[in-house]
C-alpha positions as a LaTeX table, in Angstrom:
\begin{tabular}{lrrr}
\hline
Residue & $x$ (\AA) & $y$ (\AA) & $z$ (\AA) \\
\hline
Unk1 & 175.93 & 13.09 & $-227.22$ \\
Unk2 & 178.19 & 11.75 & $-224.38$ \\
Unk3 & 179.89 & 13.82 & $-221.49$ \\
Unk4 & 183.27 & 13.06 & $-222.22$ \\
Unk5 & 185.30 & 11.04 & $-218.75$ \\
Unk6 & 188.34 & 14.10 & $-217.85$ \\
Unk7 & 190.07 & 14.82 & $-214.56$ \\
Unk8 & 189.76 & 17.20 & $-211.73$ \\
Unk9 & 192.72 & 18.90 & $-210.53$ \\
Unk10 & 193.88 & 17.37 & $-207.11$ \\
Unk11 & 195.41 & 18.99 & $-204.34$ \\
Unk12 & 196.92 & 17.08 & $-201.48$ \\
Unk13 & 199.13 & 17.02 & $-198.10$ \\
Unk14 & 199.10 & 15.08 & $-195.05$ \\
Unk15 & 199.59 & 14.43 & $-191.05$ \\
Unk16 & 200.88 & 11.76 & $-188.93$ \\
Unk17 & 197.09 & 10.03 & $-188.82$ \\
Unk18 & 195.76 & 11.10 & $-191.90$ \\
Unk19 & 195.86 & 12.25 & $-195.51$ \\
Unk20 & 194.15 & 15.54 & $-196.90$ \\
Unk21 & 192.21 & 15.49 & $-200.55$ \\
Unk22 & 190.72 & 19.11 & $-202.22$ \\
Unk23 & 189.03 & 17.83 & $-205.35$ \\
Unk24 & 188.65 & 21.04 & $-207.41$ \\
Unk25 & 184.68 & 20.38 & $-208.30$ \\
Unk26 & 181.51 & 22.63 & $-208.51$ \\
Unk27 & 178.32 & 21.92 & $-207.57$ \\
Unk28 & 179.17 & 17.94 & $-207.51$ \\
Unk29 & 176.38 & 15.54 & $-207.81$ \\
Unk30 & 176.32 & 11.69 & $-207.08$ \\
Unk31 & 180.25 & 11.36 & $-206.43$ \\
Unk32 & 181.05 & 8.14 & $-205.90$ \\
Unk33 & 184.03 & 7.70 & $-203.53$ \\
Unk34 & 185.73 & 4.76 & $-202.03$ \\
Unk35 & 188.97 & 2.77 & $-201.30$ \\
Unk36 & 188.99 & $-0.17$ & $-202.39$ \\
Unk37 & 192.41 & $-3.08$ & $-202.08$ \\
Unk38 & 194.27 & 0.07 & $-200.98$ \\
Unk39 & 193.16 & 2.58 & $-204.48$ \\
Unk40 & 191.22 & 5.42 & $-204.21$ \\
Unk41 & 188.72 & 5.75 & $-206.73$ \\
Unk42 & 186.79 & 8.76 & $-207.85$ \\
Unk43 & 184.29 & 9.72 & $-210.20$ \\
Unk44 & 181.24 & 12.81 & $-209.57$ \\
Unk45 & 179.78 & 14.74 & $-211.58$ \\
Unk46 & 180.26 & 18.79 & $-211.50$ \\
Unk47 & 181.80 & 22.13 & $-213.03$ \\
Unk48 & 185.91 & 21.90 & $-212.96$ \\
Unk49 & 188.16 & 22.84 & $-215.99$ \\
Unk50 & 186.58 & 21.55 & $-218.55$ \\
Unk51 & 182.94 & 22.62 & $-217.74$ \\
Unk52 & 180.12 & 20.20 & $-216.72$ \\
Unk53 & 181.38 & 16.88 & $-217.31$ \\
Unk54 & 181.84 & 14.16 & $-215.25$ \\
Unk55 & 185.31 & 14.26 & $-213.62$ \\
Unk56 & 187.14 & 10.80 & $-212.36$ \\
Unk57 & 190.20 & 9.33 & $-211.08$ \\
Unk58 & 192.62 & 6.77 & $-209.10$ \\
Unk59 & 194.83 & 7.05 & $-206.90$ \\
Unk60 & 197.34 & 4.30 & $-205.61$ \\
Unk61 & 198.72 & 5.10 & $-201.93$ \\
Unk62 & 202.02 & 4.78 & $-200.85$ \\
Unk63 & 201.11 & 2.65 & $-197.55$ \\
Unk64 & 198.42 & 1.26 & $-196.07$ \\
Unk65 & 194.80 & 3.78 & $-195.72$ \\
Unk66 & 191.59 & 2.07 & $-193.94$ \\
Unk67 & 188.36 & 1.81 & $-196.20$ \\
Unk68 & 186.63 & 4.21 & $-195.20$ \\
Unk69 & 187.25 & 7.72 & $-196.50$ \\
Unk70 & 185.63 & 10.99 & $-195.36$ \\
Unk71 & 185.08 & 13.73 & $-197.61$ \\
Unk72 & 182.40 & 16.63 & $-197.28$ \\
Unk73 & 180.67 & 19.03 & $-200.26$ \\
Unk74 & 181.73 & 22.49 & $-200.43$ \\
Unk75 & 179.62 & 25.10 & $-203.33$ \\
Unk76 & 183.30 & 25.17 & $-204.67$ \\
Unk77 & 185.31 & 21.79 & $-204.33$ \\
Unk78 & 185.25 & 18.13 & $-202.42$ \\
Unk79 & 187.10 & 18.04 & $-199.66$ \\
Unk80 & 188.07 & 13.51 & $-198.34$ \\
Unk81 & 189.63 & 12.77 & $-195.44$ \\
Unk82 & 191.44 & 9.24 & $-195.20$ \\
Unk83 & 192.85 & 8.23 & $-192.34$ \\
Unk84 & 196.47 & 5.43 & $-192.41$ \\
Unk85 & 196.61 & 2.25 & $-190.69$ \\
Unk86 & 200.00 & 3.45 & $-188.77$ \\
Unk87 & 201.09 & 7.01 & $-188.16$ \\
Unk88 & 203.69 & 8.05 & $-189.34$ \\
Unk89 & 205.16 & 10.73 & $-191.97$ \\
Unk90 & 204.89 & 9.48 & $-195.82$ \\
Unk91 & 207.37 & 11.17 & $-198.02$ \\
Unk92 & 204.64 & 10.38 & $-201.11$ \\
Unk93 & 201.47 & 10.28 & $-201.63$ \\
Unk94 & 200.99 & 7.09 & $-203.93$ \\
Unk95 & 202.72 & 4.34 & $-204.59$ \\
Unk96 & 204.28 & 5.13 & $-208.48$ \\
Unk97 & 206.84 & 7.16 & $-207.80$ \\
Unk98 & 205.82 & 10.00 & $-210.63$ \\
Unk99 & 203.59 & 12.42 & $-209.24$ \\
Unk100 & 200.10 & 12.47 & $-211.70$ \\
Unk101 & 199.81 & 15.71 & $-213.85$ \\
Unk102 & 196.30 & 16.05 & $-212.46$ \\
Unk103 & 198.44 & 15.79 & $-208.67$ \\
Unk104 & 199.99 & 18.74 & $-206.31$ \\
Unk105 & 200.10 & 19.84 & $-203.19$ \\
Unk106 & 198.04 & 21.82 & $-200.96$ \\
Unk107 & 199.60 & 25.13 & $-200.35$ \\
Unk108 & 196.64 & 25.70 & $-197.94$ \\
Unk109 & 197.79 & 22.79 & $-195.65$ \\
Unk110 & 201.14 & 22.24 & $-196.29$ \\
Unk111 & 203.22 & 21.57 & $-192.72$ \\
Unk112 & 206.46 & 20.06 & $-193.74$ \\
Unk113 & 207.02 & 17.32 & $-190.26$ \\
Unk114 & 208.89 & 18.79 & $-187.61$ \\
Unk115 & 205.42 & 21.37 & $-187.91$ \\
Unk116 & 203.19 & 18.68 & $-188.24$ \\
Unk117 & 204.68 & 16.97 & $-185.57$ \\
Unk118 & 204.44 & 19.62 & $-183.16$ \\
Unk119 & 201.44 & 20.04 & $-184.07$ \\
Unk120 & 199.99 & 16.27 & $-183.31$ \\
Unk121 & 201.69 & 17.19 & $-179.63$ \\
Unk122 & 199.09 & 20.42 & $-179.30$ \\
Unk123 & 196.79 & 18.46 & $-180.56$ \\
Unk124 & 197.03 & 15.56 & $-178.10$ \\
Unk125 & 198.03 & 17.47 & $-175.40$ \\
Unk126 & 194.72 & 19.99 & $-175.79$ \\
Unk127 & 193.07 & 15.92 & $-175.97$ \\
Unk128 & 194.65 & 14.81 & $-172.59$ \\
Unk129 & 193.03 & 18.57 & $-171.19$ \\
Unk130 & 190.06 & 17.23 & $-172.02$ \\
Unk131 & 190.17 & 14.34 & $-170.37$ \\
Unk132 & 192.00 & 16.16 & $-167.16$ \\
Unk133 & 188.67 & 18.35 & $-167.01$ \\
Unk134 & 185.99 & 16.18 & $-167.81$ \\
Unk135 & 187.56 & 14.40 & $-165.11$ \\
Unk136 & 188.05 & 16.61 & $-162.69$ \\
Unk137 & 185.28 & 18.75 & $-163.72$ \\
Unk138 & 184.62 & 22.25 & $-165.79$ \\
Unk139 & 185.93 & 25.20 & $-163.55$ \\
Unk140 & 182.10 & 26.62 & $-164.16$ \\
Unk141 & 180.57 & 22.84 & $-162.58$ \\
Unk142 & 183.30 & 23.01 & $-159.91$ \\
Unk143 & 181.70 & 26.47 & $-158.93$ \\
Unk144 & 178.21 & 25.83 & $-159.11$ \\
Unk145 & 178.70 & 22.44 & $-157.13$ \\
Unk146 & 181.06 & 24.71 & $-154.11$ \\
Unk147 & 177.72 & 27.22 & $-154.55$ \\
Unk148 & 175.84 & 24.22 & $-153.75$ \\
Unk149 & 177.76 & 22.94 & $-151.17$ \\
Unk150 & 177.61 & 26.31 & $-149.34$ \\
Unk151 & 174.34 & 27.03 & $-150.02$ \\
Unk152 & 173.23 & 24.13 & $-148.81$ \\
Unk153 & 175.55 & 24.30 & $-145.27$ \\
Unk154 & 174.32 & 28.45 & $-144.20$ \\
Unk155 & 170.26 & 26.94 & $-144.08$ \\
Unk156 & 171.11 & 24.11 & $-142.23$ \\
Unk157 & 172.79 & 26.46 & $-140.09$ \\
Unk158 & 170.09 & 29.04 & $-140.90$ \\
Unk159 & 166.83 & 26.52 & $-140.06$ \\
Unk160 & 168.78 & 25.60 & $-136.63$ \\
Unk161 & 169.35 & 28.97 & $-135.07$ \\
Unk162 & 165.51 & 29.84 & $-136.72$ \\
Unk163 & 164.32 & 26.97 & $-134.68$ \\
Unk164 & 166.62 & 28.24 & $-131.27$ \\
Unk165 & 165.54 & 31.45 & $-131.29$ \\
Unk166 & 162.19 & 31.26 & $-132.10$ \\
Unk167 & 161.46 & 28.49 & $-129.49$ \\
Unk168 & 163.47 & 31.13 & $-126.97$ \\
Unk169 & 160.91 & 34.26 & $-128.00$ \\
Unk170 & 157.64 & 31.97 & $-127.66$ \\
Unk171 & 158.48 & 30.41 & $-124.52$ \\
Unk172 & 159.63 & 33.84 & $-123.12$ \\
Unk173 & 155.95 & 36.02 & $-124.14$ \\
Unk174 & 154.07 & 31.99 & $-122.63$ \\
Unk175 & 155.73 & 32.08 & $-119.18$ \\
Unk176 & 158.26 & 34.98 & $-118.51$ \\
Unk177 & 160.90 & 34.95 & $-117.09$ \\
Unk178 & 160.35 & 31.16 & $-115.22$ \\
Unk179 & 161.77 & 30.27 & $-119.31$ \\
Unk180 & 164.61 & 31.47 & $-118.33$ \\
Unk181 & 166.07 & 28.88 & $-116.09$ \\
Unk182 & 164.95 & 25.36 & $-118.24$ \\
Unk183 & 166.83 & 27.08 & $-121.65$ \\
Unk184 & 169.86 & 24.45 & $-121.51$ \\
Unk185 & 167.92 & 21.58 & $-121.22$ \\
Unk186 & 165.17 & 23.01 & $-124.49$ \\
Unk187 & 167.30 & 24.03 & $-126.82$ \\
Unk188 & 170.70 & 22.79 & $-125.35$ \\
Unk189 & 170.55 & 19.63 & $-128.47$ \\
Unk190 & 170.10 & 21.54 & $-131.11$ \\
Unk191 & 172.85 & 23.97 & $-130.30$ \\
Unk192 & 175.21 & 21.57 & $-129.64$ \\
Unk193 & 173.98 & 20.28 & $-132.86$ \\
Unk194 & 174.49 & 24.18 & $-134.74$ \\
Unk195 & 177.89 & 24.39 & $-133.04$ \\
Unk196 & 179.69 & 21.16 & $-133.99$ \\
Unk197 & 178.57 & 22.29 & $-137.07$ \\
Unk198 & 180.42 & 25.33 & $-137.46$ \\
Unk199 & 183.14 & 22.90 & $-137.64$ \\
Unk200 & 182.61 & 23.27 & $-141.14$ \\
Unk201 & 182.89 & 26.30 & $-141.21$ \\
Unk202 & 186.30 & 26.74 & $-140.19$ \\
Unk203 & 187.45 & 23.79 & $-142.18$ \\
Unk204 & 186.08 & 25.74 & $-144.63$ \\
Unk205 & 187.96 & 29.19 & $-144.21$ \\
Unk206 & 191.27 & 26.96 & $-143.83$ \\
Unk207 & 191.83 & 24.89 & $-147.17$ \\
Unk208 & 190.07 & 27.99 & $-149.08$ \\
Unk209 & 186.28 & 26.63 & $-149.83$ \\
Unk210 & 185.86 & 30.27 & $-148.09$ \\
Unk211 & 187.75 & 34.11 & $-148.47$ \\
Unk212 & 187.05 & 34.19 & $-144.65$ \\
Unk213 & 189.62 & 35.13 & $-143.41$ \\
Unk214 & 190.50 & 31.83 & $-140.47$ \\
Unk215 & 191.99 & 33.43 & $-136.73$ \\
Unk216 & 187.90 & 35.79 & $-136.32$ \\
Unk217 & 186.44 & 32.14 & $-137.39$ \\
Unk218 & 188.73 & 29.98 & $-135.38$ \\
Unk219 & 188.65 & 32.63 & $-132.10$ \\
Unk220 & 184.49 & 32.53 & $-132.79$ \\
Unk221 & 184.03 & 28.59 & $-132.89$ \\
Unk222 & 186.10 & 27.77 & $-129.69$ \\
Unk223 & 185.35 & 30.25 & $-127.41$ \\
Unk224 & 181.60 & 29.94 & $-128.09$ \\
Unk225 & 182.13 & 25.93 & $-128.00$ \\
Unk226 & 184.16 & 26.74 & $-124.37$ \\
Unk227 & 181.45 & 27.86 & $-123.01$ \\
Unk228 & 179.02 & 26.10 & $-124.50$ \\
Unk229 & 180.62 & 22.25 & $-123.25$ \\
Unk230 & 183.15 & 22.99 & $-120.40$ \\
Unk231 & 180.89 & 26.27 & $-118.65$ \\
Unk232 & 177.27 & 25.17 & $-119.80$ \\
Unk233 & 177.96 & 20.98 & $-120.56$ \\
Unk234 & 179.92 & 20.26 & $-118.10$ \\
Unk235 & 178.73 & 21.39 & $-115.00$ \\
Unk236 & 174.84 & 20.89 & $-113.79$ \\
Unk237 & 174.28 & 24.10 & $-111.65$ \\
Unk238 & 174.78 & 26.33 & $-114.81$ \\
Unk239 & 172.86 & 25.19 & $-116.59$ \\
Unk240 & 169.17 & 26.22 & $-114.37$ \\
Unk241 & 170.75 & 30.14 & $-114.53$ \\
Unk242 & 168.90 & 32.49 & $-116.76$ \\
Unk243 & 172.36 & 33.66 & $-118.52$ \\
Unk244 & 172.25 & 30.74 & $-120.65$ \\
Unk245 & 169.09 & 32.15 & $-122.30$ \\
Unk246 & 171.16 & 35.45 & $-122.73$ \\
Unk247 & 173.76 & 33.43 & $-123.81$ \\
Unk248 & 171.79 & 31.50 & $-125.98$ \\
Unk249 & 169.49 & 34.33 & $-127.79$ \\
Unk250 & 172.35 & 36.24 & $-128.60$ \\
Unk251 & 174.10 & 33.78 & $-130.13$ \\
Unk252 & 171.65 & 32.85 & $-132.63$ \\
Unk253 & 170.01 & 36.51 & $-133.07$ \\
Unk254 & 173.86 & 37.18 & $-134.56$ \\
Unk255 & 173.27 & 34.11 & $-136.59$ \\
Unk256 & 170.15 & 33.74 & $-137.43$ \\
Unk257 & 170.89 & 37.39 & $-140.01$ \\
Unk258 & 175.01 & 36.46 & $-140.84$ \\
Unk259 & 173.35 & 32.30 & $-142.37$ \\
Unk260 & 170.49 & 34.29 & $-144.41$ \\
Unk261 & 173.12 & 36.56 & $-145.81$ \\
Unk262 & 175.42 & 34.17 & $-147.21$ \\
Unk263 & 173.01 & 32.08 & $-148.45$ \\
Unk264 & 171.40 & 34.44 & $-150.38$ \\
Unk265 & 174.78 & 34.99 & $-151.33$ \\
Unk266 & 175.38 & 31.46 & $-152.62$ \\
Unk267 & 173.05 & 32.22 & $-154.96$ \\
Unk268 & 173.54 & 35.52 & $-156.30$ \\
Unk269 & 170.48 & 37.09 & $-154.40$ \\
Unk270 & 171.16 & 40.96 & $-152.44$ \\
Unk271 & 168.50 & 42.22 & $-150.51$ \\
Unk272 & 169.16 & 45.64 & $-149.56$ \\
Unk273 & 167.54 & 44.86 & $-146.09$ \\
Unk274 & 169.25 & 42.01 & $-144.79$ \\
Unk275 & 172.54 & 43.45 & $-145.67$ \\
Unk276 & 172.07 & 46.00 & $-143.97$ \\
Unk277 & 170.63 & 43.77 & $-141.60$ \\
Unk278 & 174.35 & 41.63 & $-141.56$ \\
Unk279 & 177.05 & 44.60 & $-141.52$ \\
Unk280 & 175.40 & 46.13 & $-138.40$ \\
Unk281 & 173.71 & 44.11 & $-135.55$ \\
Unk282 & 176.75 & 43.18 & $-134.78$ \\
Unk283 & 178.14 & 46.39 & $-133.19$ \\
Unk284 & 175.40 & 45.92 & $-130.47$ \\
Unk285 & 175.13 & 42.21 & $-130.23$ \\
Unk286 & 178.67 & 40.90 & $-130.47$ \\
Unk287 & 179.60 & 42.42 & $-127.08$ \\
Unk288 & 176.35 & 41.63 & $-125.31$ \\
Unk289 & 177.51 & 38.31 & $-126.66$ \\
Unk290 & 180.56 & 38.64 & $-124.40$ \\
Unk291 & 179.40 & 40.09 & $-121.82$ \\
Unk292 & 177.22 & 37.14 & $-121.46$ \\
Unk293 & 179.49 & 34.55 & $-122.07$ \\
Unk294 & 181.65 & 36.71 & $-119.27$ \\
Unk295 & 178.98 & 36.78 & $-116.56$ \\
Unk296 & 178.84 & 32.95 & $-117.44$ \\
Unk297 & 182.48 & 32.56 & $-116.61$ \\
Unk298 & 182.30 & 34.19 & $-113.58$ \\
Unk299 & 178.95 & 32.43 & $-112.56$ \\
Unk300 & 181.08 & 29.53 & $-112.75$ \\
Unk301 & 183.91 & 29.93 & $-111.23$ \\
Unk302 & 182.75 & 29.69 & $-107.48$ \\
Unk303 & 181.19 & 26.08 & $-108.63$ \\
Unk304 & 184.05 & 24.67 & $-110.20$ \\
Unk305 & 186.51 & 25.62 & $-107.19$ \\
Unk306 & 183.23 & 23.89 & $-104.81$ \\
Unk307 & 183.60 & 21.06 & $-107.02$ \\
Unk308 & 187.31 & 20.61 & $-107.87$ \\
Unk309 & 185.86 & 19.92 & $-111.15$ \\
Unk310 & 189.37 & 20.34 & $-113.81$ \\
Unk311 & 191.63 & 21.59 & $-111.04$ \\
Unk312 & 195.18 & 18.93 & $-110.35$ \\
Unk313 & 197.64 & 18.72 & $-108.40$ \\
Unk314 & 201.65 & 19.33 & $-109.51$ \\
Unk315 & 203.83 & 16.48 & $-108.94$ \\
Unk316 & 206.33 & 16.19 & $-106.55$ \\
Unk317 & 208.54 & 18.08 & $-105.11$ \\
Unk318 & 206.39 & 20.56 & $-105.75$ \\
Unk319 & 202.52 & 19.65 & $-104.92$ \\
Unk320 & 200.59 & 23.08 & $-105.79$ \\
Unk321 & 197.40 & 22.90 & $-106.16$ \\
Unk322 & 196.11 & 24.61 & $-109.45$ \\
Unk323 & 192.64 & 25.65 & $-109.97$ \\
Unk324 & 190.96 & 25.36 & $-112.87$ \\
Unk325 & 189.42 & 28.76 & $-112.04$ \\
Unk326 & 192.71 & 30.37 & $-112.51$ \\
Unk327 & 192.96 & 29.77 & $-115.83$ \\
Unk328 & 188.73 & 30.42 & $-116.50$ \\
Unk329 & 190.25 & 33.71 & $-115.32$ \\
Unk330 & 192.52 & 33.73 & $-117.87$ \\
Unk331 & 189.57 & 33.05 & $-120.31$ \\
Unk332 & 187.95 & 36.05 & $-119.02$ \\
Unk333 & 190.94 & 38.56 & $-121.05$ \\
Unk334 & 190.97 & 36.38 & $-123.71$ \\
Unk335 & 186.86 & 36.87 & $-124.38$ \\
Unk336 & 187.69 & 40.74 & $-124.46$ \\
Unk337 & 190.92 & 40.16 & $-126.56$ \\
Unk338 & 188.74 & 37.90 & $-129.05$ \\
Unk339 & 185.84 & 40.48 & $-128.96$ \\
Unk340 & 188.61 & 43.12 & $-129.81$ \\
Unk341 & 189.69 & 40.42 & $-132.49$ \\
Unk342 & 186.13 & 40.09 & $-134.08$ \\
Unk343 & 185.36 & 43.67 & $-133.89$ \\
Unk344 & 187.74 & 45.00 & $-135.54$ \\
Unk345 & 187.23 & 42.36 & $-138.56$ \\
Unk346 & 183.94 & 43.29 & $-138.59$ \\
Unk347 & 184.08 & 46.72 & $-138.40$ \\
Unk348 & 186.35 & 46.29 & $-142.32$ \\
Unk349 & 183.66 & 44.49 & $-143.66$ \\
Unk350 & 180.83 & 46.75 & $-142.60$ \\
Unk351 & 183.20 & 49.99 & $-144.18$ \\
Unk352 & 184.70 & 47.99 & $-147.28$ \\
Unk353 & 180.64 & 47.09 & $-147.72$ \\
Unk354 & 179.63 & 50.74 & $-146.23$ \\
Unk355 & 182.58 & 53.52 & $-146.23$ \\
Unk356 & 181.53 & 56.95 & $-147.48$ \\
Unk357 & 182.82 & 57.81 & $-151.44$ \\
Unk358 & 185.34 & 60.03 & $-151.63$ \\
Unk359 & 183.81 & 62.94 & $-153.54$ \\
Unk360 & 184.62 & 63.65 & $-157.14$ \\
Unk361 & 186.72 & 67.16 & $-157.67$ \\
Unk362 & 185.19 & 68.80 & $-161.03$ \\
\hline
\end{tabular}
């Protein structure tokens, strides 16, 4: 006896761009689903309201649809999705006004037109946000790029100052005090490079790439570059003095620990010994560095007075000669003011890191 051909229960819902059909058949085998001349044809073997039989139906849509239906089989039903050719809201599913007996609304997915419009807008906003994130990069990607950029910056600075530190140490071990007097000609090019690159550090703080405050970074940048480019760089008489060795040696000693610490922080590594050195060595090294800078300024004052470099005469009727040494004397005061600001900043950092923990109250 041949299987009886029956019609399954079909439930439908719509959105502006799609139609959803849910066919109540379980254990479906060999479904034949197609759209020809705007009519959906369905035929499949499965278990429905009339038991295990061949079920089929045909639906002529109210408006034009795309001829490629998408369907998904589950254990209890067949879900069919049909794309509308024009995004719009239909007043009904079928061309015939009278609804077929086997067709009913799918209240699990049913939305009225206003709710569907809200859902459509939400999907469009989600799509645009996804495109924006893809074009801008996800937050995780941006964080990784930022860490990679900072790691490379700190690595370059670490290598530069390490080269200076090792070079000066080896030369001192071999030549003794004689190495003091040609320090500038030996390592000045690398020091120029590192100090010019340090401008990036202040920019990073200013634009929020790092959380470091701008003022301490700016004070250190301007102070060191004034010593390097003005006091040492413009006066050949200063380049052969022993104070250059101590200034460069103290700067590099501070920075090799600072930049190596920042470098490991970028890759989420915490080496306790290095961390302790980062937050402790500045206590003796920063004052010594400022003292060496102050000595270099004091030694340069008579040289600037003798050569008259950077000195100028005020215009008529004043006609007073202003010596550059006057500004150097003011700068001496600013050196120790800058030391106070940076010392206070570093002390707060150390206190946050190693501050005494409050005792628990029992």
